[in-house]
mmCIF file of C-alpha atoms in Angstrom:
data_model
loop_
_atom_site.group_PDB
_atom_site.id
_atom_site.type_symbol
_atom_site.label_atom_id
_atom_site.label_comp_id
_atom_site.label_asym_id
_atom_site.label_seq_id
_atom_site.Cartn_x
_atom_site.Cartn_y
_atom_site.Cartn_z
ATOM 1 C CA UNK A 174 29.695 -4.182 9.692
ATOM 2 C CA UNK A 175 31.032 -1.454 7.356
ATOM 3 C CA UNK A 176 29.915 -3.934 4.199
ATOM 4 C CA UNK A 177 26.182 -3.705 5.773
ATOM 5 C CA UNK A 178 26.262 -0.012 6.562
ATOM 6 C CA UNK A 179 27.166 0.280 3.073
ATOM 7 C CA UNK A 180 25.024 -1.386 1.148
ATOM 8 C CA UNK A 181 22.155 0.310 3.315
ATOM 9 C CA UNK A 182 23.255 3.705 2.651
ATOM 10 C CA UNK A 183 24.209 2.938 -1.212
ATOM 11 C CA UNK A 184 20.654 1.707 -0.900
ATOM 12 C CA UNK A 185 18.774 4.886 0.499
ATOM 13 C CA UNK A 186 20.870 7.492 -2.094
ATOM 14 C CA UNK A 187 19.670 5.049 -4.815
ATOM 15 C CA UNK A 188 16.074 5.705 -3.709
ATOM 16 C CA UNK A 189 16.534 9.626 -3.556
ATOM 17 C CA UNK A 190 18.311 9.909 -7.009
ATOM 18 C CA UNK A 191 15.419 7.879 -8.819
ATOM 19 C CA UNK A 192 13.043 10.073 -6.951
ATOM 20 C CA UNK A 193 14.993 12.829 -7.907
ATOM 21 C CA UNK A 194 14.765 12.036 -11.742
ATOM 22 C CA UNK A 195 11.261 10.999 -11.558
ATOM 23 C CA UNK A 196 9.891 13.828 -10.296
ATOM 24 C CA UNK A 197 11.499 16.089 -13.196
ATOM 25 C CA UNK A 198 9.947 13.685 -15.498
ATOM 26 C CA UNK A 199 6.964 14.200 -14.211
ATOM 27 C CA UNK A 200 7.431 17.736 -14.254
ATOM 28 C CA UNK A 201 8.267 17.670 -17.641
ATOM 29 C CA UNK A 202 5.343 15.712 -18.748
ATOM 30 C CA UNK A 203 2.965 17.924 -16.725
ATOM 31 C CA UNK A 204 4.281 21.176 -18.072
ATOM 32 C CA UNK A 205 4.083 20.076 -21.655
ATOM 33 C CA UNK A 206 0.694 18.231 -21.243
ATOM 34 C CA UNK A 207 -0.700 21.042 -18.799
ATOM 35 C CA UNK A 208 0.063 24.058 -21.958
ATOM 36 C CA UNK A 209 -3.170 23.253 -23.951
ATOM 37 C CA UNK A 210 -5.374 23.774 -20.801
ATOM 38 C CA UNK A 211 -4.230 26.561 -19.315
ATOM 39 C CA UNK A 212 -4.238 28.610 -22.549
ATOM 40 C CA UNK A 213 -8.138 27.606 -22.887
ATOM 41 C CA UNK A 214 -8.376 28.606 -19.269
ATOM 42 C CA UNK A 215 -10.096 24.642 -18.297
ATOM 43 C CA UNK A 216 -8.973 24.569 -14.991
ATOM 44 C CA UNK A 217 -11.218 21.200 -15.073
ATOM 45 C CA UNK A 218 -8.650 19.277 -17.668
ATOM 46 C CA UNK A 219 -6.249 20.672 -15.402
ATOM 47 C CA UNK A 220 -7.172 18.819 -12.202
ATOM 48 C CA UNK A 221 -8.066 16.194 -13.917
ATOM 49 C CA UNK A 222 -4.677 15.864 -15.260
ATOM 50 C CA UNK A 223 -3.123 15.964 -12.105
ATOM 51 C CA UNK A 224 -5.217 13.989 -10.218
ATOM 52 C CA UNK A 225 -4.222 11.270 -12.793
ATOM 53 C CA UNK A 226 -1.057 11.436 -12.683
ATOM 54 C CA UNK A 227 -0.775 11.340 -8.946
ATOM 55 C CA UNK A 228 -3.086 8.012 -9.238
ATOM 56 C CA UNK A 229 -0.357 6.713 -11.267
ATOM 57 C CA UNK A 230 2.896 7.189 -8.959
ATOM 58 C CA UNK A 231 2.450 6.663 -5.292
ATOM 59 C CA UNK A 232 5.772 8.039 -4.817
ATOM 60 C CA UNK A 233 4.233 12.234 -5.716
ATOM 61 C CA UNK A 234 3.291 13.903 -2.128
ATOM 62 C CA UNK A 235 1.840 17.033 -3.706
ATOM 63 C CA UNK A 236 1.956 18.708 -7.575
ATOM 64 C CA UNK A 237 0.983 22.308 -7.707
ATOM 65 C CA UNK A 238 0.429 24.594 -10.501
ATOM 66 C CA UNK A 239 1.021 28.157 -10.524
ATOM 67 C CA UNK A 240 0.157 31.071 -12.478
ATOM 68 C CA UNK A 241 2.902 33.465 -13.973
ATOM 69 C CA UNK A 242 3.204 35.161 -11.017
ATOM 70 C CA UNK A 243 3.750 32.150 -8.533
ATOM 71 C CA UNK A 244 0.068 32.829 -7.359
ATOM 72 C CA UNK A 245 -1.504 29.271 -6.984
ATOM 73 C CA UNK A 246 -4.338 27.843 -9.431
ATOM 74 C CA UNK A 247 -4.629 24.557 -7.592
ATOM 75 C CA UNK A 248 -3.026 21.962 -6.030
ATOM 76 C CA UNK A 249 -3.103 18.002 -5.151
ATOM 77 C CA UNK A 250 -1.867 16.577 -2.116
ATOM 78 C CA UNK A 251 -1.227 13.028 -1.122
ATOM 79 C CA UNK A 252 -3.579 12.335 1.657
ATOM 80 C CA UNK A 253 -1.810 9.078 2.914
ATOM 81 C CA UNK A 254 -0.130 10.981 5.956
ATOM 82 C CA UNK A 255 3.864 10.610 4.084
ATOM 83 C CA UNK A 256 6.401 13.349 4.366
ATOM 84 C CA UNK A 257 7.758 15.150 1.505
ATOM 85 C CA UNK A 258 11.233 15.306 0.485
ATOM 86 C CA UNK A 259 13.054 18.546 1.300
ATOM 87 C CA UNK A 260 13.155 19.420 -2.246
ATOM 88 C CA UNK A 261 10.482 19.802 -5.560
ATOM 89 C CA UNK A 262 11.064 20.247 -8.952
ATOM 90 C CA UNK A 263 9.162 23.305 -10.287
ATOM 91 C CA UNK A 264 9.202 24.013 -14.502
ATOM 92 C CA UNK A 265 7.872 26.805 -16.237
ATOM 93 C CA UNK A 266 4.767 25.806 -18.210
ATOM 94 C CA UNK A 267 5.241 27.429 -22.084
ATOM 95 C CA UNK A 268 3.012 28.411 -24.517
ATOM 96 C CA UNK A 269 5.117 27.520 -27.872
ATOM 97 C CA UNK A 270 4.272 29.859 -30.237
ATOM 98 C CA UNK A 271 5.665 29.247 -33.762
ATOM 99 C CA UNK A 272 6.154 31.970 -36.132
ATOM 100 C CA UNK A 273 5.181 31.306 -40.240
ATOM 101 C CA UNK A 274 6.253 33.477 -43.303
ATOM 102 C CA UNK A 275 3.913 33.686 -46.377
ATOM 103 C CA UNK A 276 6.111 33.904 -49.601
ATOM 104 C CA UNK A 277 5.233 34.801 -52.524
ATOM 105 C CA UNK A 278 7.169 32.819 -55.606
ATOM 106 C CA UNK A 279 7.715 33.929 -58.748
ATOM 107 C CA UNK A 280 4.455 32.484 -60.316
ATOM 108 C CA UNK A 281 2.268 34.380 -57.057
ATOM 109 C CA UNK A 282 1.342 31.627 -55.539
ATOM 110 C CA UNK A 283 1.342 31.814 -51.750
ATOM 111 C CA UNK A 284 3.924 29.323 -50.659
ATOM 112 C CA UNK A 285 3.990 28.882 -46.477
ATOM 113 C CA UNK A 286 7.902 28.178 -44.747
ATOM 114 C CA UNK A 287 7.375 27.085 -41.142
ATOM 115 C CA UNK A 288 10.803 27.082 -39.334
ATOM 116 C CA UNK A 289 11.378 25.774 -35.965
ATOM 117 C CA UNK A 290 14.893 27.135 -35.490
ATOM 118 C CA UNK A 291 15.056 29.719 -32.195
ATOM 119 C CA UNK A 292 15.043 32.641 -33.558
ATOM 120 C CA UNK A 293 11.298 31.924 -35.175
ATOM 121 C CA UNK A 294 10.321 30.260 -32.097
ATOM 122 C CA UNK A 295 9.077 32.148 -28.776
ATOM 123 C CA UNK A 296 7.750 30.705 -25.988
ATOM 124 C CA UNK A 297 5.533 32.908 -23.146
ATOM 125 C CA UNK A 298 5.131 31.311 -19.269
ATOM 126 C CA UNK A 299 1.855 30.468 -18.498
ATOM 127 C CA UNK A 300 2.707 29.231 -15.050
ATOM 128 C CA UNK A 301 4.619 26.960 -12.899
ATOM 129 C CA UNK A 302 4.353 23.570 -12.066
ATOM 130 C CA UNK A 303 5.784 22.075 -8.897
ATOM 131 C CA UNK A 304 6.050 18.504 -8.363
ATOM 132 C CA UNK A 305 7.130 17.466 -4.675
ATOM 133 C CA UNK A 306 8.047 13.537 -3.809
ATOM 134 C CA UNK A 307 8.130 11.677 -0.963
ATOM 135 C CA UNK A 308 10.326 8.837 -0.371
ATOM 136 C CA UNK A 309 8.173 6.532 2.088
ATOM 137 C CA UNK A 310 6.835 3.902 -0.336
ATOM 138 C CA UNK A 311 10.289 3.424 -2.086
ATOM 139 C CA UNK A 312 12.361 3.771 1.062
ATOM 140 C CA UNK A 313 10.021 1.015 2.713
ATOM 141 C CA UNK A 314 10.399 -0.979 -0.849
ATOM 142 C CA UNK A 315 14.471 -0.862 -0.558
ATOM 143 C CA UNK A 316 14.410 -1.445 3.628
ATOM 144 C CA UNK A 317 12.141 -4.801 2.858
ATOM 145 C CA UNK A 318 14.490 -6.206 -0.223
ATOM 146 C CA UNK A 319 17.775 -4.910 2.424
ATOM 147 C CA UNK A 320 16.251 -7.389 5.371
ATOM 148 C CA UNK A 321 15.373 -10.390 3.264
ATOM 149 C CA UNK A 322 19.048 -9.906 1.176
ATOM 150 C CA UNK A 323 20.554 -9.937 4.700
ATOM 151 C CA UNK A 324 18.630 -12.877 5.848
ATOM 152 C CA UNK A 325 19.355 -14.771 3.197
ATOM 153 C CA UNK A 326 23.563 -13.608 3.851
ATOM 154 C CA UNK A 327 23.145 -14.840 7.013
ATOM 155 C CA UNK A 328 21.512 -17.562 6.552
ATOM 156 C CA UNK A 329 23.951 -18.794 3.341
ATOM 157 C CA UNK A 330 27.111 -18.433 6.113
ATOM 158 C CA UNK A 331 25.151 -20.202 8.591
ATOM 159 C CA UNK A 332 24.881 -23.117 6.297
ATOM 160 C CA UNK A 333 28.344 -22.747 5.035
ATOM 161 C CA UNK A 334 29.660 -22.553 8.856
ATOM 162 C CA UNK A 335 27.754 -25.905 9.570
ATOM 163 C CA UNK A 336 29.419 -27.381 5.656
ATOM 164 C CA UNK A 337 32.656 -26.089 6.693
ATOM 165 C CA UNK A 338 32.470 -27.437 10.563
ATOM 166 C CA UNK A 339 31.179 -31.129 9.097
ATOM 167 C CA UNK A 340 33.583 -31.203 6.853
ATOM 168 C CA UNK A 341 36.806 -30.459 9.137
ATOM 169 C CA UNK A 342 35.001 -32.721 11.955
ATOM 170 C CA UNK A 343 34.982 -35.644 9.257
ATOM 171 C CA UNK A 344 38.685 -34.921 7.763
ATOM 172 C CA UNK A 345 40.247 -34.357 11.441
ATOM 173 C CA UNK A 346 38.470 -38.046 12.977
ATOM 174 C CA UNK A 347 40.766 -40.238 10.465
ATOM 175 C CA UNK A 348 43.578 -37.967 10.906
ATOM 176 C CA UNK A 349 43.419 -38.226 14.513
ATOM 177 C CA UNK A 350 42.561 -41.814 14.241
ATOM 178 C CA UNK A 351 46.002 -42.156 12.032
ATOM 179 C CA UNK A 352 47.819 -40.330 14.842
ATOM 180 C CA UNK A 353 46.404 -42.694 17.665
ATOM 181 C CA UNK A 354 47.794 -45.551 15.174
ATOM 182 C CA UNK A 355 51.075 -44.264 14.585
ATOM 183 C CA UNK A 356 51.871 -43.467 18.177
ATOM 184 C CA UNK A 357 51.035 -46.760 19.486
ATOM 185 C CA UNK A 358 53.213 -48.266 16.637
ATOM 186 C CA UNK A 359 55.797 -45.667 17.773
ATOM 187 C CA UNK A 360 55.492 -46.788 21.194
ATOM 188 C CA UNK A 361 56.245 -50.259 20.349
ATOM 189 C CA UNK A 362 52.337 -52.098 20.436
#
């Protein structure tokens, strides 16, 4: 009983943490991919982007996107009727800006240095996004492969209860056959 309760429950926290690390993958892919259109303002691209990748994980209940100030641009929403975990992931989205000197050399020709180190680098947030999961379709996933792996454990010691049963009926028949033999020859017949 405790084995089974286990394995269930090792089961179900196994399908939270990967939902847990998907979604800030997600989040991390939207935030980087999302930069490019929110600094040209397409809030088209940015749907579209979304919309995409919720097509692509059934797992996402809703992504949102935010501005700076938490106000909302848009949203997407799995319509399927699933609850949401209790928890999202939300990232800043940054606008990377990268900061190159112009040097002059000694023969004045303009020679450009671009540094990526942190102190040249300075990022500005251009909003939020929110990614929110919902555990359903994985949950249902794990509950199906828990049923058929117990079926098949009951199943195997079903079979190995009837083994073990034929095989001590057809060991204990001579044995008791050798008894009956050496009793009567005990007994004087």
């Amino acid at each position: 009983g405790a084995t089974v309760w286990y394995s269930y429950y090792s089961r179900f926290k196994e399908v939270h943490e990967d939902l847990d690390g998907r979604a800030k993958l997600i989040s991390t892919a939207l935030a980087e991919g999302l930069e490019q259109h929110l600094v040209s303002s397409n809030d088209k691209a940015v749907k579209q982007m979304i919309y995409g990748v919720m097509q692509s994980d059934r797992s996402i209940y809703r992504i949102d996107v935010y501005d700076p100030f938490h106000q909302e641009i848009t949203h997407v929403e799995n319509s399927l009727g699933v609850k949401p975990e209790s928890h999202s992931t939300e990232l800043p989205i940054l606008k990377q800006v990268i900061w190159a000197n112009i040097l002059l050399d000694e023969t004045s020709k303009p020679k450009l240095e671009k540094s990526g180190t942190g102190k040249e680098r300075s990022s500005q947030v251009l909003g939020f996004v929110k990614v929110t999961m919902t555990h359903n379709y994985l949950l249902a996933k794990q509950k199906t492969r828990f049923g058929v792996e117990l079926l098949m454990s009951v199943l195997a010691l079903s079979i190995s209860g009837v083994v073990a049963w034929m095989l001590s009926a057809s060991l204990t028949r001579p044995l008791r056959d050798a008894i009956e033999v050496l009793r009567s020859i005990r007994g004087g017949q």
